[in-house]
Each structure stands twice: as structure tokens, then as C-alpha cells.
PDB file of C-alpha atoms in Angstrom:
ATOM      1  CA  MET A  14     101.784 131.059  79.299  1.00 55.00           C
ATOM      2  CA  ALA A  15     101.443 128.470  82.036  1.00 58.00           C
ATOM      3  CA  LYS A  16      99.738 129.457  85.248  1.00 61.00           C
ATOM      4  CA  HIS A  17     101.606 129.209  88.527  1.00 61.00           C
ATOM      5  CA  ARG A  18     100.259 126.113  90.224  1.00 62.00           C
ATOM      6  CA  LYS A  19      99.600 125.727  93.897  1.00 60.00           C
ATOM      7  CA  PRO A  20     101.694 123.067  95.639  1.00 55.00           C
ATOM      8  CA  ARG A  21     100.117 119.630  95.474  1.00 60.00           C
ATOM      9  CA  ARG A  22      99.648 117.559  98.603  1.00 64.00           C
ATOM     10  CA  ASN A  23     100.779 114.329  96.910  1.00 74.00           C
ATOM     11  CA  ARG A  24     104.415 115.457  96.940  1.00 81.00           C
ATOM     12  CA  SER A  25     106.660 114.137  99.673  1.00 88.00           C
ATOM     13  CA  LEU A  26     107.199 116.118 102.832  1.00 90.00           C
ATOM     14  CA  PHE A  27     110.883 116.484 101.933  1.00 89.00           C
ATOM     15  CA  THR A  28     110.022 117.909  98.493  1.00 88.00           C
ATOM     16  CA  ARG A  29     107.581 120.434  99.943  1.00 90.00           C
ATOM     17  CA  LEU A  30     110.024 121.375 102.695  1.00 90.00           C
ATOM     18  CA  SER A  31     112.985 121.710 100.335  1.00 90.00           C
ATOM     19  CA  GLN A  32     110.981 123.890  97.941  1.00 90.00           C
ATOM     20  CA  ALA A  33     109.889 126.164 100.782  1.00 92.00           C
ATOM     21  CA  VAL A  34     113.423 126.414 102.190  1.00 92.00           C
ATOM     22  CA  SER A  35     114.864 127.049  98.700  1.00 90.00           C
ATOM     23  CA  ARG A  36     112.410 129.887  98.093  1.00 92.00           C
ATOM     24  CA  TRP A  37     113.069 131.368 101.520  1.00 94.00           C
ATOM     25  CA  ALA A  38     116.871 130.995 101.336  1.00 92.00           C
ATOM     26  CA  GLY A  39     117.008 132.693  97.945  1.00 90.00           C
ATOM     27  CA  LYS A  40     115.420 135.935  99.108  1.00 94.00           C
ATOM     28  CA  PRO A  41     117.478 139.064  99.810  1.00 96.00           C
ATOM     29  CA  GLN A  42     115.783 139.412 103.200  1.00 97.00           C
ATOM     30  CA  THR A  43     117.246 136.068 104.244  1.00 95.00           C
ATOM     31  CA  PHE A  44     120.744 137.286 103.436  1.00 96.00           C
ATOM     32  CA  PHE A  45     120.227 140.409 105.540  1.00 97.00           C
ATOM     33  CA  ILE A  46     118.776 138.391 108.437  1.00 96.00           C
ATOM     34  CA  ALA A  47     121.798 136.071 108.341  1.00 95.00           C
ATOM     35  CA  GLY A  48     124.136 139.064 108.226  1.00 96.00           C
ATOM     36  CA  ALA A  49     122.336 140.676 111.148  1.00 97.00           C
ATOM     37  CA  LEU A  50     122.640 137.472 113.181  1.00 95.00           C
ATOM     38  CA  ILE A  51     126.394 137.391 112.552  1.00 96.00           C
ATOM     39  CA  VAL A  52     126.705 141.051 113.583  1.00 97.00           C
ATOM     40  CA  LEU A  53     124.713 140.359 116.766  1.00 96.00           C
ATOM     41  CA  TRP A  54     126.899 137.358 117.492  1.00 95.00           C
ATOM     42  CA  ALA A  55     130.052 139.456 116.992  1.00 96.00           C
ATOM     43  CA  LEU A  56     128.708 142.258 119.179  1.00 96.00           C
ATOM     44  CA  SER A  57     127.887 139.766 121.940  1.00 95.00           C
ATOM     45  CA  GLY A  58     131.534 138.667 122.078  1.00 94.00           C
ATOM     46  CA  PRO A  59     132.613 141.129 124.780  1.00 94.00           C
ATOM     47  CA  PHE A  60     129.723 140.030 127.035  1.00 92.00           C
ATOM     48  CA  PHE A  61     130.886 136.419 126.817  1.00 92.00           C
ATOM     49  CA  GLY A  62     134.573 137.264 126.952  1.00 93.00           C
ATOM     50  CA  PHE A  63     135.114 135.872 123.453  1.00 92.00           C
ATOM     51  CA  ASN A  64     135.304 132.427 125.070  1.00 94.00           C
ATOM     52  CA  ASP A  65     135.287 129.048 123.350  1.00 95.00           C
ATOM     53  CA  SER A  66     131.554 128.502 123.890  1.00 94.00           C
ATOM     54  CA  TRP A  67     130.796 131.826 122.222  1.00 93.00           C
ATOM     55  CA  GLN A  68     132.860 130.814 119.180  1.00 94.00           C
ATOM     56  CA  LEU A  69     131.378 127.314 119.184  1.00 96.00           C
ATOM     57  CA  VAL A  70     127.860 128.734 118.795  1.00 94.00           C
ATOM     58  CA  VAL A  71     128.560 130.325 115.411  1.00 94.00           C
ATOM     59  CA  ASN A  72     130.845 127.536 114.208  1.00 96.00           C
ATOM     60  CA  THR A  73     128.327 124.816 114.996  1.00 97.00           C
ATOM     61  CA  SER A  74     125.349 126.788 113.691  1.00 95.00           C
ATOM     62  CA  THR A  75     126.947 127.640 110.365  1.00 96.00           C
ATOM     63  CA  THR A  76     128.258 124.093 109.918  1.00 97.00           C
ATOM     64  CA  ILE A  77     124.808 122.590 110.472  1.00 97.00           C
ATOM     65  CA  VAL A  78     123.085 125.081 108.168  1.00 95.00           C
ATOM     66  CA  THR A  79     125.694 124.539 105.453  1.00 95.00           C
ATOM     67  CA  PHE A  80     125.446 120.756 105.721  1.00 97.00           C
ATOM     68  CA  LEU A  81     121.649 120.778 105.440  1.00 95.00           C
ATOM     69  CA  MET A  82     121.622 123.339 102.621  1.00 94.00           C
ATOM     70  CA  VAL A  83     123.761 121.026 100.469  1.00 95.00           C
ATOM     71  CA  PHE A  84     120.871 118.560 100.344  1.00 94.00           C
ATOM     72  CA  ILE A  85     118.223 121.238  99.862  1.00 93.00           C
ATOM     73  CA  ILE A  86     120.139 122.810  96.971  1.00 93.00           C
ATOM     74  CA  GLN A  87     120.836 119.440  95.345  1.00 94.00           C
ATOM     75  CA  ASN A  88     117.168 118.455  95.569  1.00 92.00           C
ATOM     76  CA  SER A  89     116.122 121.758  94.042  1.00 91.00           C
ATOM     77  CA  GLN A  90     118.673 121.420  91.240  1.00 93.00           C
ATOM     78  CA  ASN A  91     117.616 117.825  90.524  1.00 93.00           C
ATOM     79  CA  ARG A  92     113.952 118.831  90.224  1.00 92.00           C
ATOM     80  CA  ASP A  93     114.736 121.839  88.031  1.00 92.00           C
ATOM     81  CA  THR A  94     116.996 119.813  85.746  1.00 93.00           C
ATOM     82  CA  ALA A  95     114.422 117.023  85.396  1.00 92.00           C
ATOM     83  CA  ALA A  96     111.685 119.536  84.545  1.00 93.00           C
ATOM     84  CA  ILE A  97     113.881 121.259  81.941  1.00 94.00           C
ATOM     85  CA  GLN A  98     114.806 117.917  80.359  1.00 92.00           C
ATOM     86  CA  ILE A  99     111.147 116.916  80.107  1.00 92.00           C
ATOM     87  CA  LYS A 100     110.276 120.259  78.502  1.00 93.00           C
ATOM     88  CA  LEU A 101     113.142 119.955  76.020  1.00 90.00           C
ATOM     89  CA  ASP A 102     112.118 116.386  75.172  1.00 91.00           C
ATOM     90  CA  GLU A 103     108.573 117.622  74.539  1.00 91.00           C
ATOM     91  CA  LEU A 104     109.878 120.307  72.173  1.00 92.00           C
ATOM     92  CA  ILE A 105     111.981 117.759  70.286  1.00 90.00           C
ATOM     93  CA  CYS A 106     108.963 115.449  69.968  1.00 90.00           C
ATOM     94  CA  ARG A 107     106.730 118.223  68.627  1.00 91.00           C
ATOM     95  CA  LEU A 108     109.207 119.922  66.306  1.00 90.00           C
ATOM     96  CA  GLU A 109     108.954 118.588  62.788  1.00 90.00           C
ATOM     97  CA  GLY A 110     112.307 117.492  61.432  1.00 88.00           C
ATOM     98  CA  ALA A 111     113.934 117.374  64.872  1.00 86.00           C
ATOM     99  CA  ARG A 112     116.391 114.562  65.523  1.00 86.00           C
ATOM    100  CA  GLU A 113     114.437 112.333  67.877  1.00 87.00           C
ATOM    101  CA  GLU A 114     117.599 110.437  68.799  1.00 87.00           C
ATOM    102  CA  LEU A 115     118.442 113.521  70.872  1.00 86.00           C
ATOM    103  CA  LEU A 116     115.619 112.677  73.280  1.00 88.00           C
ATOM    104  CA  ASP A 117     116.788 111.662  76.738  1.00 87.00           C
ATOM    105  CA  LEU A 118     120.426 112.616  76.069  1.00 86.00           C
ATOM    106  CA  GLU A 119     121.119 113.027  79.764  1.00 86.00           C
ATOM    107  CA  GLU A 120     121.062 109.235  80.077  1.00 89.00           C
ATOM    108  CA  LEU A 121     123.985 108.691  77.662  1.00 90.00           C
ATOM    109  CA  ASP A 122     127.542 108.073  78.836  1.00 92.00           C
ATOM    110  CA  GLU A 123     130.222 110.756  78.536  1.00 92.00           C
ATOM    111  CA  ASP A 124     131.804 109.358  75.348  1.00 93.00           C
ATOM    112  CA  LYS A 125     128.519 109.387  73.443  1.00 92.00           C
ATOM    113  CA  LEU A 126     127.707 112.876  74.714  1.00 92.00           C
ATOM    114  CA  GLU A 127     131.125 114.135  73.587  1.00 94.00           C
ATOM    115  CA  THR A 128     130.578 112.636  70.121  1.00 93.00           C
ATOM    116  CA  ILE A 129     127.238 114.418  69.771  1.00 92.00           C
ATOM    117  CA  ARG A 130     128.709 117.638  71.193  1.00 92.00           C
ATOM    118  CA  GLY A 131     131.452 117.438  68.549  1.00 94.00           C
ATOM    119  CA  GLU A 132     128.824 117.102  65.809  1.00 92.00           C
ATOM    120  CA  PHE A 133     127.047 120.224  67.037  1.00 90.00           C
ATOM    121  CA  GLU A 134     130.297 122.163  67.399  1.00 94.00           C
ATOM    122  CA  ALA A 135     131.117 121.323  63.771  1.00 94.00           C
ATOM    123  CA  MET A 136     127.623 122.400  62.668  1.00 91.00           C
ATOM    124  CA  ALA A 137     127.989 125.653  64.625  1.00 93.00           C
ATOM    125  CA  ALA A 138     131.392 126.403  63.073  1.00 92.00           C
ATOM    126  CA  LYS A 139     129.998 125.734  59.608  1.00 92.00           C
ATOM    127  CA  ALA A 140     126.975 127.972  60.275  1.00 92.00           C
ATOM    128  CA  ARG A 141     129.240 130.791  61.507  1.00 92.00           C
ATOM    129  CA  GLU A 142     131.396 130.478  58.400  1.00 90.00           C
ATOM    130  CA  VAL A 143     128.323 130.717  56.169  1.00 89.00           C
ATOM    131  CA  ALA A 144     126.943 133.675  58.143  1.00 87.00           C
ATOM    132  CA  HIS A 145     130.264 135.525  58.387  1.00 86.00           C
ATOM    133  CA  PRO A 146     132.702 134.263  55.751  1.00 83.00           C
ATOM    134  CA  SER A 147     136.316 135.243  56.308  1.00 77.00           C
ATOM    135  CA  PRO A 148     137.835 137.466  53.615  1.00 76.00           C
ATOM    136  CA  ALA A 149     139.598 135.588  50.804  1.00 65.00           C
ATOM    137  CA  GLY A 150     143.288 134.907  51.352  1.00 52.00           C
ATOM    138  CA  GLN A 151     143.161 135.133  55.167  1.00 59.00           C
TER     139      GLN A 151
END
């Protein structure tokens, strides 16, 4: 099994920052901190007379956090997807008898992907029929 590697310094600042934020944002403690902040904001309403500025604080804060998190999440997903694709390509390369034309499939256009998906759906249906044949006459 692969060892967990320490972050490398040659990665961009954005990559290091987005990984740290992704790890932090995905923790249960972060959810509870965010919930507590909303409760505190709601409880502070009577002290501020529920005025427009009081409402603007939470609206602006949540809008900014949401906007920035879109980019953090997309960066994290892009890195994860690229790593998975590389690992799958490595498995295809090393597996004897594997169809090497399946390497780098993510670069194909939708029509070609649908054609290949159809081939695999047909193979799966055939394999299910062999594994669990339907009773004769049905």
C-alpha cells in the first residue's frame, strides 16, 4: 500500500491552499463551527434590531464563501479525477490482454464515448445472461 506523502513545495500556492481548504471544509467540526456562527448571528439579531446591515453581514459572508468554494471544489475534483485516470491508465497498460485503445478515454468526444459505452453495456448484458440465464419460454 502506498504511503501518505507529505505535501511537496513545488506545487503552486493555489494547489496547496485549495488542498488545505478542502481538507478543512470536509471535516464535521467545520460544519458545526459554521452552524454555530449562524446561530450566533441569529441570536445577535435583537441587539441590532434585525436591521438591513445585520442581514447584509450573513448574506455577503455566505455569498463570498460559496463563490470561493466553487473554485476550491472544482480544483480538488480536477486533481482527483486526473489522478484516478492516471491510475486506471497504468492498470490498463500493465494488465495483459487489456484493450489499450481504452487508454486516455477521457479525451474522446461524446459520440465515441457513447459508442464504447454501448459496447460495454452489450458485454455486460451478455455476461449477465450467461451467469443467470432466464428460464426457457419466458
